[in-house]
Coordinates of C-alpha atoms in Angstrom, one line a residue:
Chain A
M249 CA 3.2 130.4 -138.1
R250 CA 2.4 132.4 -141.2
R251 CA 2.9 135.7 -139.7
P252 CA 6.2 135.0 -138.1
V253 CA 7.5 133.7 -141.4
L254 CA 6.1 136.7 -143.1
G255 CA 7.7 138.9 -140.8
A256 CA 11.1 137.3 -141.1
A257 CA 10.8 137.5 -144.9
V258 CA 10.0 141.3 -144.8
L259 CA 12.9 141.7 -142.5
L260 CA 15.2 140.0 -144.8
G261 CA 13.9 141.9 -147.8
V262 CA 13.9 145.1 -146.1
S263 CA 17.6 144.5 -144.9
L264 CA 18.4 144.0 -148.5
L265 CA 16.9 146.9 -149.7
A266 CA 17.1 149.7 -147.0
C267 CA 18.0 150.7 -143.5
L268 CA 15.5 151.3 -140.9
G269 CA 17.4 153.9 -138.8
P270 CA 18.4 153.5 -135.3
Y271 CA 16.8 151.1 -132.8
P272 CA 13.4 152.1 -131.5
N273 CA 12.6 151.9 -127.8
V274 CA 11.2 148.7 -126.4
G275 CA 7.4 149.2 -126.5
E276 CA 7.5 152.6 -127.9
K277 CA 4.2 154.1 -128.8
L278 CA 3.7 155.1 -132.4
D279 CA 1.5 158.2 -131.4
V280 CA 2.4 160.6 -128.5
V281 CA 1.0 163.9 -129.7
N282 CA -0.4 166.3 -127.1
L283 CA -3.7 167.7 -127.8
V284 CA -3.7 171.5 -127.9
N285 CA -7.0 173.3 -127.9
G286 CA -6.4 177.0 -128.4
T287 CA -5.9 179.8 -130.9
S288 CA -3.7 179.2 -134.1
Y289 CA -1.5 181.9 -135.4
I290 CA 0.4 181.9 -138.8
A291 CA 3.6 183.8 -139.4
L292 CA 5.5 183.7 -142.7
D293 CA 9.0 184.1 -143.7
A294 CA 10.0 183.9 -147.5
G295 CA 7.2 181.4 -148.0
A296 CA 8.0 179.3 -145.0
A297 CA 5.1 179.0 -142.7
R298 CA 5.1 178.9 -139.0
I299 CA 2.2 177.9 -137.1
L300 CA 1.6 178.5 -133.4
I301 CA -1.0 177.0 -131.4
L302 CA -1.3 178.5 -127.8
A303 CA -3.7 177.0 -125.3
P304 CA -5.0 179.8 -123.3
F305 CA -2.8 180.8 -120.2
D306 CA -3.2 183.3 -117.4
G307 CA 0.3 184.9 -118.1
G308 CA 1.6 183.8 -115.0
P309 CA 3.8 180.6 -114.1
A310 CA 1.0 178.1 -114.6
A311 CA 2.1 176.3 -117.5
A312 CA -0.3 175.7 -120.7
P313 CA 0.4 173.4 -123.8
F314 CA 1.7 174.8 -127.0
T315 CA 2.6 173.5 -130.4
R316 CA 4.8 175.1 -133.0
I317 CA 4.6 173.9 -136.6
D318 CA 7.4 175.0 -139.2
E319 CA 7.0 174.0 -142.8
Q320 CA 9.4 174.7 -145.6
Q321 CA 9.3 174.3 -149.1
P322 CA 9.7 171.7 -150.6
R323 CA 8.1 169.5 -147.9
A324 CA 10.1 169.6 -144.7
V325 CA 8.2 170.0 -141.2
Q326 CA 9.6 170.6 -137.7
T327 CA 6.7 170.2 -135.2
L328 CA 7.6 171.4 -131.4
Q329 CA 5.2 170.3 -128.7
G330 CA 5.4 171.2 -125.0
T331 CA 4.2 173.9 -122.5
Y332 CA 4.7 177.7 -122.1
F333 CA 4.4 179.8 -119.0
G334 CA 4.9 183.6 -118.0
D335 CA 7.1 185.4 -115.6
A336 CA 5.6 186.2 -112.3
T337 CA 7.5 189.6 -112.2
D338 CA 7.4 190.5 -116.1
R339 CA 4.1 189.5 -117.9
L340 CA 5.9 190.3 -121.2
K341 CA 8.4 187.5 -120.8
V342 CA 7.4 184.0 -121.8
T343 CA 9.3 180.7 -121.6
F344 CA 8.5 177.8 -123.9
S345 CA 9.4 174.4 -122.6
S346 CA 9.7 171.8 -125.5
T347 CA 9.5 168.1 -124.7
T348 CA 9.1 166.5 -128.2
L349 CA 10.0 167.4 -131.7
F350 CA 8.5 165.7 -134.7
S351 CA 10.7 166.2 -137.7
L352 CA 10.2 165.2 -141.4
P353 CA 13.5 166.4 -143.3
N354 CA 13.6 167.3 -146.8
E355 CA 15.1 164.2 -148.5
A356 CA 14.0 164.8 -151.9
S357 CA 17.6 164.4 -153.3
K358 CA 18.0 161.1 -151.6
P359 CA 16.8 157.6 -152.7
V360 CA 13.8 156.2 -150.6
S361 CA 16.0 153.7 -149.2
D362 CA 18.5 156.1 -147.8
R363 CA 16.0 158.6 -146.1
D364 CA 15.4 158.7 -142.6
G365 CA 11.9 159.7 -142.8
A366 CA 9.8 161.3 -140.2
E367 CA 11.2 160.9 -136.7
R368 CA 10.4 161.9 -133.1
T369 CA 12.9 163.1 -130.5
Q370 CA 12.2 163.6 -126.9
F371 CA 14.0 166.3 -125.0
S372 CA 15.0 165.2 -121.4
P373 CA 15.4 167.8 -119.8
P374 CA 12.9 169.9 -121.8
R375 CA 14.5 172.3 -124.3
E376 CA 13.8 175.9 -123.1
S377 CA 13.2 178.7 -125.3
R378 CA 12.7 182.2 -124.0
A379 CA 10.6 185.0 -125.8
R380 CA 9.2 188.4 -125.3
I381 CA 5.6 189.5 -126.2
D382 CA 6.1 192.6 -128.0
T383 CA 2.5 192.9 -129.4
N384 CA -0.5 190.9 -128.4
T385 CA -4.0 192.0 -129.6
E386 CA -6.9 190.1 -130.9
E387 CA -5.2 189.5 -134.4
V388 CA -1.7 190.0 -133.8
L389 CA 1.0 188.2 -131.6
D390 CA 4.6 189.5 -132.1
L391 CA 7.1 187.3 -130.2
S392 CA 10.8 188.1 -130.3
G393 CA 13.8 186.3 -128.8
S394 CA 14.4 182.5 -129.2
G395 CA 14.4 181.5 -133.0
D396 CA 12.3 178.6 -131.8
V397 CA 9.2 180.6 -131.6
A398 CA 9.7 184.3 -132.6
G399 CA 7.8 185.7 -135.2
H400 CA 5.0 188.2 -136.4
F401 CA 2.0 186.0 -135.9
L402 CA -1.6 186.7 -137.2
T403 CA -4.6 184.6 -136.1
L404 CA -5.2 181.9 -138.7
L405 CA -9.0 182.1 -138.9
G406 CA -8.6 186.0 -139.6
R407 CA -6.3 185.3 -142.4
T408 CA -8.3 182.6 -144.0
A409 CA -11.3 184.9 -144.2
I410 CA -9.2 186.6 -147.0
I411 CA -9.8 183.7 -149.3
T412 CA -13.1 184.2 -151.1
G413 CA -14.9 183.1 -154.3
T414 CA -14.3 179.9 -156.4
D415 CA -11.8 181.1 -158.9
A416 CA -8.4 179.3 -159.7
T417 CA -6.5 181.7 -157.2
A418 CA -9.1 180.6 -154.6
A419 CA -8.8 177.1 -155.1
A420 CA -5.0 177.2 -155.2
C421 CA -4.7 179.0 -152.0
A422 CA -7.4 176.7 -150.4
F423 CA -5.2 173.7 -151.5
H424 CA -2.1 175.4 -150.1
L425 CA -3.7 175.8 -146.6
A426 CA -5.2 172.2 -146.9
N427 CA -1.7 170.9 -147.7
L428 CA -0.1 172.5 -144.7
A429 CA -2.2 170.1 -142.6
V430 CA -1.6 167.0 -144.8
E431 CA 2.4 167.8 -144.5
S432 CA 1.9 168.5 -140.8
S433 CA 0.3 165.1 -140.3
E434 CA 3.1 163.4 -142.2
A435 CA 5.7 164.5 -139.7
R436 CA 4.0 162.6 -136.7
I437 CA 3.8 159.3 -138.6
P438 CA 7.1 157.7 -137.7
G439 CA 9.0 156.6 -140.7
F440 CA 7.0 158.5 -143.2
N441 CA 8.8 158.9 -146.6
S442 CA 11.2 156.2 -145.8
A443 CA 11.8 152.5 -145.9
E444 CA 10.7 152.4 -142.2
M445 CA 6.9 152.5 -143.5
T446 CA 7.3 148.7 -143.8
Q447 CA 6.4 148.8 -140.1
Y448 CA 2.9 149.4 -141.3
L449 CA 2.7 146.3 -143.5
N450 CA -0.8 144.7 -143.3
R451 CA -1.7 146.8 -140.2
V452 CA -3.7 150.0 -139.8
E453 CA -2.3 152.5 -137.5
F454 CA -4.3 155.7 -136.1
F455 CA -2.8 159.0 -135.1
Q456 CA -4.5 162.0 -133.7
G457 CA -4.8 165.5 -135.0
I458 CA -3.4 168.2 -132.7
L459 CA -6.8 169.8 -132.6
S460 CA -9.2 166.9 -133.4
G461 CA -9.7 163.9 -135.6
T462 CA -7.4 161.0 -136.7
V463 CA -5.3 160.1 -139.5
S464 CA -4.5 156.4 -140.3
V465 CA -1.7 154.9 -142.4
N466 CA -1.4 151.3 -143.8
L467 CA 0.6 149.6 -146.2
V468 CA -0.1 146.7 -148.2
G469 CA 2.6 144.9 -150.4
L470 CA 6.3 145.1 -149.6
F471 CA 8.0 145.4 -153.1
S472 CA 5.0 147.3 -154.7
P473 CA 3.9 149.2 -151.7
V474 CA 0.5 150.8 -151.5
V475 CA 0.0 153.4 -148.7
T476 CA -3.3 154.5 -147.8
T477 CA -3.5 157.4 -145.7
T478 CA -7.0 158.2 -144.3
F479 CA -7.9 161.4 -142.9
S480 CA -11.2 161.7 -140.5
N481 CA -12.3 165.2 -139.2
Y482 CA -8.6 165.7 -139.0
A483 CA -7.2 169.2 -137.8
D484 CA -3.7 170.0 -136.4
F485 CA -4.7 173.8 -136.3
E486 CA -7.5 176.0 -136.7
G487 CA -8.6 176.9 -140.1
V488 CA -8.3 173.4 -142.0
V489 CA -10.2 170.2 -141.5
L490 CA -9.3 167.2 -143.7
D491 CA -11.5 164.1 -144.5
G492 CA -10.6 161.6 -147.2
V493 CA -8.1 159.4 -148.5
Q494 CA -4.7 159.5 -150.2
V495 CA -3.2 156.4 -151.8
S496 CA 0.3 156.1 -153.2
S497 CA 1.1 153.0 -155.3
T498 CA 5.0 152.7 -156.1
N499 CA 7.6 150.4 -156.6
A500 CA 10.4 149.7 -154.1
S501 CA 12.2 152.8 -155.5
G502 CA 9.3 155.2 -155.0
D503 CA 8.3 155.5 -158.4
G504 CA 4.4 155.4 -159.1
A505 CA 1.4 157.7 -158.7
L506 CA -0.9 159.3 -156.1
T507 CA -4.7 158.6 -156.3
G508 CA -7.4 159.4 -154.0
I509 CA -9.7 162.2 -153.2
L510 CA -9.2 164.3 -150.0
G511 CA -12.0 166.7 -148.9
F512 CA -11.2 169.8 -146.9
R513 CA -12.8 172.7 -145.1
I514 CA -11.3 176.0 -144.7
Q515 CA -12.6 177.7 -141.7
R516 CA -13.0 181.4 -142.0
K517 CA -13.8 184.2 -139.4
G518 CA -17.3 185.7 -140.1
L519 CA -17.7 183.6 -143.2
P520 CA -19.1 180.0 -144.1
D521 CA -16.5 177.5 -144.4
L522 CA -15.0 177.1 -147.8
V523 CA -15.5 173.4 -148.9
G524 CA -13.7 171.6 -151.5
Q525 CA -11.4 168.6 -152.6
V526 CA -8.1 167.7 -154.0
D527 CA -8.1 164.8 -156.4
Y528 CA -4.7 163.2 -156.7
R529 CA -4.9 161.1 -159.8
A530 CA -3.0 163.6 -161.7
V531 CA 0.3 163.4 -159.6
S532 CA 3.2 161.2 -160.3
L533 CA 5.8 160.0 -157.9
T534 CA 9.4 159.6 -159.0
G535 CA 11.8 158.4 -156.2
G536 CA 9.0 159.2 -153.9
N537 CA 8.9 162.9 -154.9
E538 CA 5.7 164.5 -156.3
S539 CA 5.2 165.9 -160.0
G540 CA 2.2 166.8 -162.0
D541 CA -1.0 168.4 -160.9
Y542 CA -3.2 168.4 -157.8
L543 CA -6.8 168.6 -159.3
V544 CA -8.8 171.1 -156.9
L545 CA -12.4 171.6 -156.8
L546 CA -14.2 174.1 -154.6
D547 CA -17.9 173.7 -154.1
G548 CA -19.5 175.8 -157.0
G549 CA -16.5 176.0 -158.8
A550 CA -14.7 174.2 -161.6
E551 CA -11.6 172.0 -161.3
V552 CA -8.5 173.6 -161.1
P553 CA -4.9 172.2 -161.6
V554 CA -2.6 173.3 -159.1
P555 CA 1.1 172.4 -159.9
T556 CA 3.3 170.4 -157.5
G557 CA 6.3 172.1 -156.2
R558 CA 6.5 175.7 -155.5
R559 CA 3.3 177.3 -154.0
I560 CA 1.7 179.6 -156.9
P561 CA 0.3 182.1 -155.5
S562 CA 2.5 182.1 -152.5
L563 CA 0.9 181.8 -149.0
E564 CA 1.8 185.6 -148.4
Q565 CA -0.4 186.5 -151.2
C566 CA -3.3 183.9 -150.3
L567 CA -3.3 185.2 -146.7
G568 CA -2.7 188.8 -147.4
L569 CA 0.6 188.9 -145.6
Chain B
M45 CA 4.2 79.0 -155.1
A46 CA 7.7 78.5 -156.7
A47 CA 9.4 81.6 -158.0
D48 CA 9.1 82.0 -161.5
P49 CA 12.7 81.2 -162.6
G50 CA 12.1 83.6 -165.5
A51 CA 11.5 86.6 -163.3
P52 CA 14.3 89.0 -162.6
E53 CA 15.5 87.8 -159.4
P54 CA 17.5 91.2 -158.4
E55 CA 14.3 92.9 -158.3
V56 CA 13.7 92.0 -154.8
T57 CA 17.2 92.9 -153.9
G58 CA 17.1 96.2 -155.8
E59 CA 13.7 97.2 -154.0
G60 CA 15.2 96.4 -150.9
R61 CA 18.4 98.3 -151.5
S62 CA 16.2 101.2 -152.8
G63 CA 14.1 101.0 -149.8
M64 CA 17.2 101.4 -147.5
R65 CA 18.5 104.4 -149.6
R66 CA 15.1 106.2 -149.5
P67 CA 14.8 107.0 -145.9
R68 CA 18.3 108.2 -145.7
W69 CA 17.8 110.7 -148.3
W70 CA 14.5 111.7 -146.9
A71 CA 16.0 112.0 -143.5
V72 CA 18.6 114.3 -144.8
L73 CA 16.2 116.2 -146.8
L74 CA 13.8 116.5 -143.9
V75 CA 16.4 117.9 -141.6
L76 CA 17.7 120.4 -144.0
V77 CA 13.9 121.5 -144.8
L78 CA 12.6 121.5 -141.1
P79 CA 15.4 122.2 -138.8
G80 CA 13.3 124.7 -136.7
A81 CA 10.5 122.1 -136.3
G82 CA 13.1 120.1 -134.3
I83 CA 13.2 117.4 -136.6
A84 CA 16.6 116.2 -136.3
V85 CA 18.3 112.9 -137.3
A86 CA 21.6 111.6 -136.3
H87 CA 23.0 109.4 -139.0
P88 CA 26.6 109.0 -139.7
V89 CA 26.3 107.8 -143.4
E90 CA 28.9 105.3 -142.9
T91 CA 27.2 103.9 -140.0
Q92 CA 24.0 103.5 -141.9
E93 CA 25.7 101.9 -144.7
A94 CA 27.3 99.5 -142.3
A95 CA 23.9 99.0 -140.5
A96 CA 22.5 97.7 -143.8
A97 CA 25.2 95.1 -144.1
P98 CA 24.5 91.7 -142.2
P99 CA 27.9 91.2 -140.4
P100 CA 28.2 94.0 -137.9
E101 CA 31.9 93.1 -137.3
A102 CA 32.6 94.0 -141.0
E103 CA 30.8 97.1 -141.2
V104 CA 33.3 99.5 -139.5
P105 CA 36.9 99.0 -140.3
A106 CA 39.3 98.7 -137.5
T107 CA 41.1 101.9 -138.6
A108 CA 37.7 104.0 -138.7
D109 CA 37.9 107.3 -136.9
P110 CA 35.0 107.3 -134.4
R111 CA 35.1 111.3 -134.8
D112 CA 34.1 110.9 -138.4
G113 CA 30.5 111.2 -139.8
W114 CA 27.6 113.4 -139.7
R115 CA 26.0 114.6 -136.5
H116 CA 22.3 116.0 -136.8
E117 CA 20.9 117.2 -133.5
F118 CA 17.9 119.0 -132.1
S119 CA 18.6 121.3 -129.4
P120 CA 16.2 123.4 -127.3
A121 CA 18.1 126.2 -125.5
W122 CA 18.2 129.3 -123.7
H123 CA 19.1 132.4 -125.8
M124 CA 20.3 135.8 -124.6
A125 CA 21.0 138.7 -126.8
T126 CA 22.3 141.8 -125.1
F127 CA 23.4 144.8 -127.1
W128 CA 23.9 148.5 -126.8
S129 CA 23.0 151.2 -129.2
K130 CA 25.2 154.1 -130.6
E131 CA 22.8 156.8 -130.9
S132 CA 20.8 156.6 -127.8
G133 CA 23.4 154.6 -125.5
S134 CA 20.7 152.2 -124.7
H135 CA 21.2 148.8 -123.5
Y136 CA 18.7 146.1 -124.6
T137 CA 18.5 142.5 -123.5
F138 CA 16.2 139.7 -124.7
H139 CA 15.8 136.6 -123.2
S140 CA 14.3 133.7 -125.6
L141 CA 13.6 130.2 -125.9
S142 CA 15.3 128.7 -129.0
I143 CA 14.7 125.6 -130.8
G144 CA 17.6 124.7 -133.0
Y145 CA 19.1 122.3 -135.4
L146 CA 22.6 121.4 -135.0
M147 CA 24.8 119.8 -137.9
S148 CA 28.5 119.1 -138.2
V149 CA 30.6 116.7 -140.2
N150 CA 33.9 114.7 -139.4
A151 CA 36.7 115.1 -137.2
A152 CA 37.4 118.5 -138.8
G153 CA 34.8 120.0 -141.0
P154 CA 31.9 122.6 -141.2
F155 CA 29.2 122.9 -138.8
L156 CA 25.8 124.7 -138.8
H157 CA 23.7 125.9 -135.8
L158 CA 20.5 127.1 -136.9
S159 CA 17.7 128.2 -134.2
W160 CA 14.3 129.6 -134.3
V161 CA 14.1 132.0 -131.3
I162 CA 11.1 132.9 -129.2
P163 CA 11.4 136.1 -127.4
L164 CA 10.0 136.0 -124.0
Q165 CA 11.4 139.0 -122.0
A166 CA 12.6 142.3 -123.3
R167 CA 14.7 144.7 -121.2
Q168 CA 15.9 148.2 -121.9
D169 CA 18.0 150.3 -119.5
G170 CA 16.6 148.6 -116.6
R171 CA 13.2 148.4 -117.5
V172 CA 11.6 144.9 -117.9
H173 CA 8.9 144.1 -120.2
S174 CA 6.9 140.7 -121.1
V175 CA 7.2 140.4 -124.8
S176 CA 3.8 139.2 -125.2
S177 CA 2.3 142.3 -123.6
L178 CA 4.1 144.6 -126.3
Y179 CA 4.4 142.5 -129.3
Q180 CA 2.7 139.8 -131.5
N181 CA 4.0 137.4 -134.0
G182 CA 7.4 137.9 -132.8
G183 CA 10.3 135.7 -133.6
G184 CA 13.9 135.4 -134.8
I185 CA 16.9 133.3 -136.3
D186 CA 20.1 132.8 -134.8
L187 CA 22.5 131.2 -137.2
L188 CA 26.1 130.3 -136.4
L189 CA 28.1 128.9 -139.4
G190 CA 31.7 127.8 -139.1
W191 CA 34.3 125.3 -139.0
Q192 CA 34.8 122.6 -136.1
W193 CA 37.2 120.2 -134.7
R194 CA 36.3 116.9 -132.5
K195 CA 38.2 115.2 -129.9
T196 CA 37.1 112.0 -128.1
V197 CA 37.5 112.2 -124.5
T198 CA 36.5 108.5 -124.1
P199 CA 35.2 106.2 -126.9
E200 CA 31.7 107.4 -126.1
I201 CA 32.2 111.1 -125.2
E202 CA 33.0 113.4 -127.7
F203 CA 34.1 117.2 -127.6
E204 CA 33.5 119.4 -130.4
G205 CA 34.3 123.2 -131.0
G206 CA 34.9 125.8 -133.5
P207 CA 34.7 129.4 -134.6
G208 CA 32.0 130.6 -137.0
L209 CA 30.2 133.6 -138.4
H210 CA 27.1 134.6 -136.3
L211 CA 24.0 136.1 -137.5
N212 CA 21.1 137.2 -135.1
V213 CA 17.7 138.3 -136.5
L214 CA 14.9 139.8 -134.3
N215 CA 11.5 140.7 -135.5
L216 CA 8.9 141.9 -133.2
G217 CA 5.8 143.1 -134.4
G218 CA 4.4 146.0 -132.3
K219 CA 0.7 145.4 -131.1
P220 CA -1.7 148.0 -132.2
G221 CA -0.2 151.6 -131.5
L222 CA 3.2 150.3 -130.7
T223 CA 6.3 150.3 -132.8
N224 CA 7.9 147.3 -134.2
F225 CA 11.3 146.2 -133.0
N226 CA 13.7 144.3 -135.3
A227 CA 17.3 144.0 -135.5
L228 CA 19.9 142.0 -137.8
Q229 CA 23.3 141.7 -136.2
I230 CA 26.4 140.1 -137.6
G231 CA 29.5 139.1 -136.1
P232 CA 32.2 136.6 -135.2
G233 CA 31.1 133.6 -132.9
G234 CA 32.1 130.2 -131.7
M235 CA 30.5 127.1 -130.3
T236 CA 31.4 124.2 -128.1
V237 CA 29.5 120.7 -127.9
L238 CA 29.9 117.9 -125.3
R239 CA 28.2 114.7 -126.7
W240 CA 27.6 111.2 -125.4
R241 CA 27.4 108.7 -128.0
P242 CA 26.7 105.2 -126.1
G243 CA 27.2 102.1 -128.1
W244 CA 23.6 100.8 -126.9
R245 CA 21.4 100.7 -130.1
P246 CA 17.9 99.7 -129.1
H247 CA 16.1 98.5 -132.3
K248 CA 19.1 99.5 -134.2
V249 CA 18.6 103.1 -133.3
G250 CA 21.5 104.9 -131.9
W251 CA 21.3 108.1 -130.0
T252 CA 23.2 111.0 -128.6
V253 CA 22.8 113.4 -125.8
G254 CA 24.8 116.4 -125.0
A255 CA 24.9 120.1 -124.3
V256 CA 25.9 122.8 -126.4
G257 CA 27.0 126.5 -125.7
A258 CA 27.4 129.2 -128.3
L259 CA 28.8 132.7 -128.2
G260 CA 28.4 135.5 -130.9
I261 CA 30.0 138.8 -130.6
D262 CA 27.8 141.0 -133.0
L263 CA 29.5 144.2 -134.4
Y264 CA 27.4 145.1 -137.2
D265 CA 23.6 146.0 -138.0
P266 CA 22.9 146.7 -141.5
L267 CA 19.1 147.0 -140.9
R268 CA 19.5 149.7 -138.4
S269 CA 22.1 151.9 -140.0
N270 CA 24.7 150.2 -137.8
D271 CA 23.4 151.8 -134.7
L272 CA 24.9 148.6 -132.9
R273 CA 28.0 149.5 -130.8
I274 CA 28.4 145.9 -129.6
G275 CA 26.3 142.8 -129.1
V276 CA 26.6 139.5 -127.3
A277 CA 24.4 136.5 -128.2
L278 CA 24.5 133.5 -125.7
R279 CA 23.0 130.2 -126.4
L280 CA 23.2 127.5 -123.8
G281 CA 21.1 124.3 -124.2
V282 CA 20.9 120.5 -124.5
L283 CA 21.0 118.3 -127.6
L284 CA 19.3 115.1 -128.7
G285 CA 20.4 113.4 -131.7
V286 CA 19.2 109.9 -133.3
D287 CA 21.1 107.8 -135.5
L288 CA 18.4 106.0 -137.7
P289 CA 19.0 102.5 -138.8

């Protein structure tokens, strides 16, 4: 009897504070990600990262899964998932058929109670994007055509090999890459960055990484919410694996602080992994927006404060693009 | 064992009086605090006052309106909430069991229908689900608050009806891996009650049986960014009231 009463109280409290967005489907699954085991590519356009994960395909009409992750600064993520297949008559023509879009919009200017947060859209029929392969080598993939997938892509593992040493620049670059994976994961947690996080009150929900591992989310306390996000061998794309905890403790307006330590491994082609961690204790939250410094420590190096906000150095500089 | 002439004689009377008053207030408090538990007590205040007085003939003035007084009733019912969403255009229907407390006052006066709703079946766009297979710790509240008028068909049969404001709250906690489903819908509504109040009062306990029907047309959901196009909530049930002596 206590839990229904608690549920009704939560509902009443939330209704007074915020909107939860449109009605969900009855019996809707929280996690519907498709796992994609394949090569990860990255393209950059004025600081915005586009990551493309392509499972191997034979160039013909047999479909293979793909994922495309777009990340813009400040935090805004759009992840497309579906399948892609070639043209039987022209091996350079490829069609991407998207079935699911995970989006985390940039709502930094809105109060937490007005935010939509992370949402999922299913395309029925699938959204088709046509592209042409202009270049396809071991390191480079150039796609032209639909804006959904076009770009000058380089293999991620080849690019991360450029990050070497344990100095402040290497630490910042390693953190920026790890943070790409953190933000990518947030787009797939329905309601993330909004009042709809109340659905995780007193429950732990797990979400699979696109490549491996899980991230779990749990909320304790309605009016002083503490959200614990736990990564376990989590990878959405090649090159970054996360293990650790991020905890946000705020009031109902999203003012508070981050804590927790998140470990990361940056995988590099032909080099040992770059191992480090980010300590969130120097990050403050105001209206759900981060300020302060991430304290990044690479194995064998010293702790380096990396400011929140714009990436310094940029990903282009970090990855030599 | 003669009574002490010095003892304050009114003490006994006073104790007896307070003994009569205490259950009445407890009864009122009880029905206000525990409506969902189905503890309902029918007690026209005037009738109780009258029941305490010895001569029954004198307790109800000849001019008393039989429609007057409080009605407190317990009502199990079938509850259906069906609604359409704006964004996805989906059609949802929830069939539930409800356990309610009904209250109304006088020939014309306010009424309150407060029900605890236990969802049993959920439907969306033709797909039918058992609520227990998808959700845990689910429940809801149906509230109808308004103004009613009573009419007597015969001295023992009473008809009551009136408009009101309707609130339908639904909270279904998803099982692991599934989303929660919740709604908070508001709109106009109305109700009608048909009540049989026989004069037969075994052990001075009067009772009432009847049927209730209530309808709500919900137009606004503040919880869901007003994704509600329109909703209809229908409640059909029986009622049972008891007049405590």
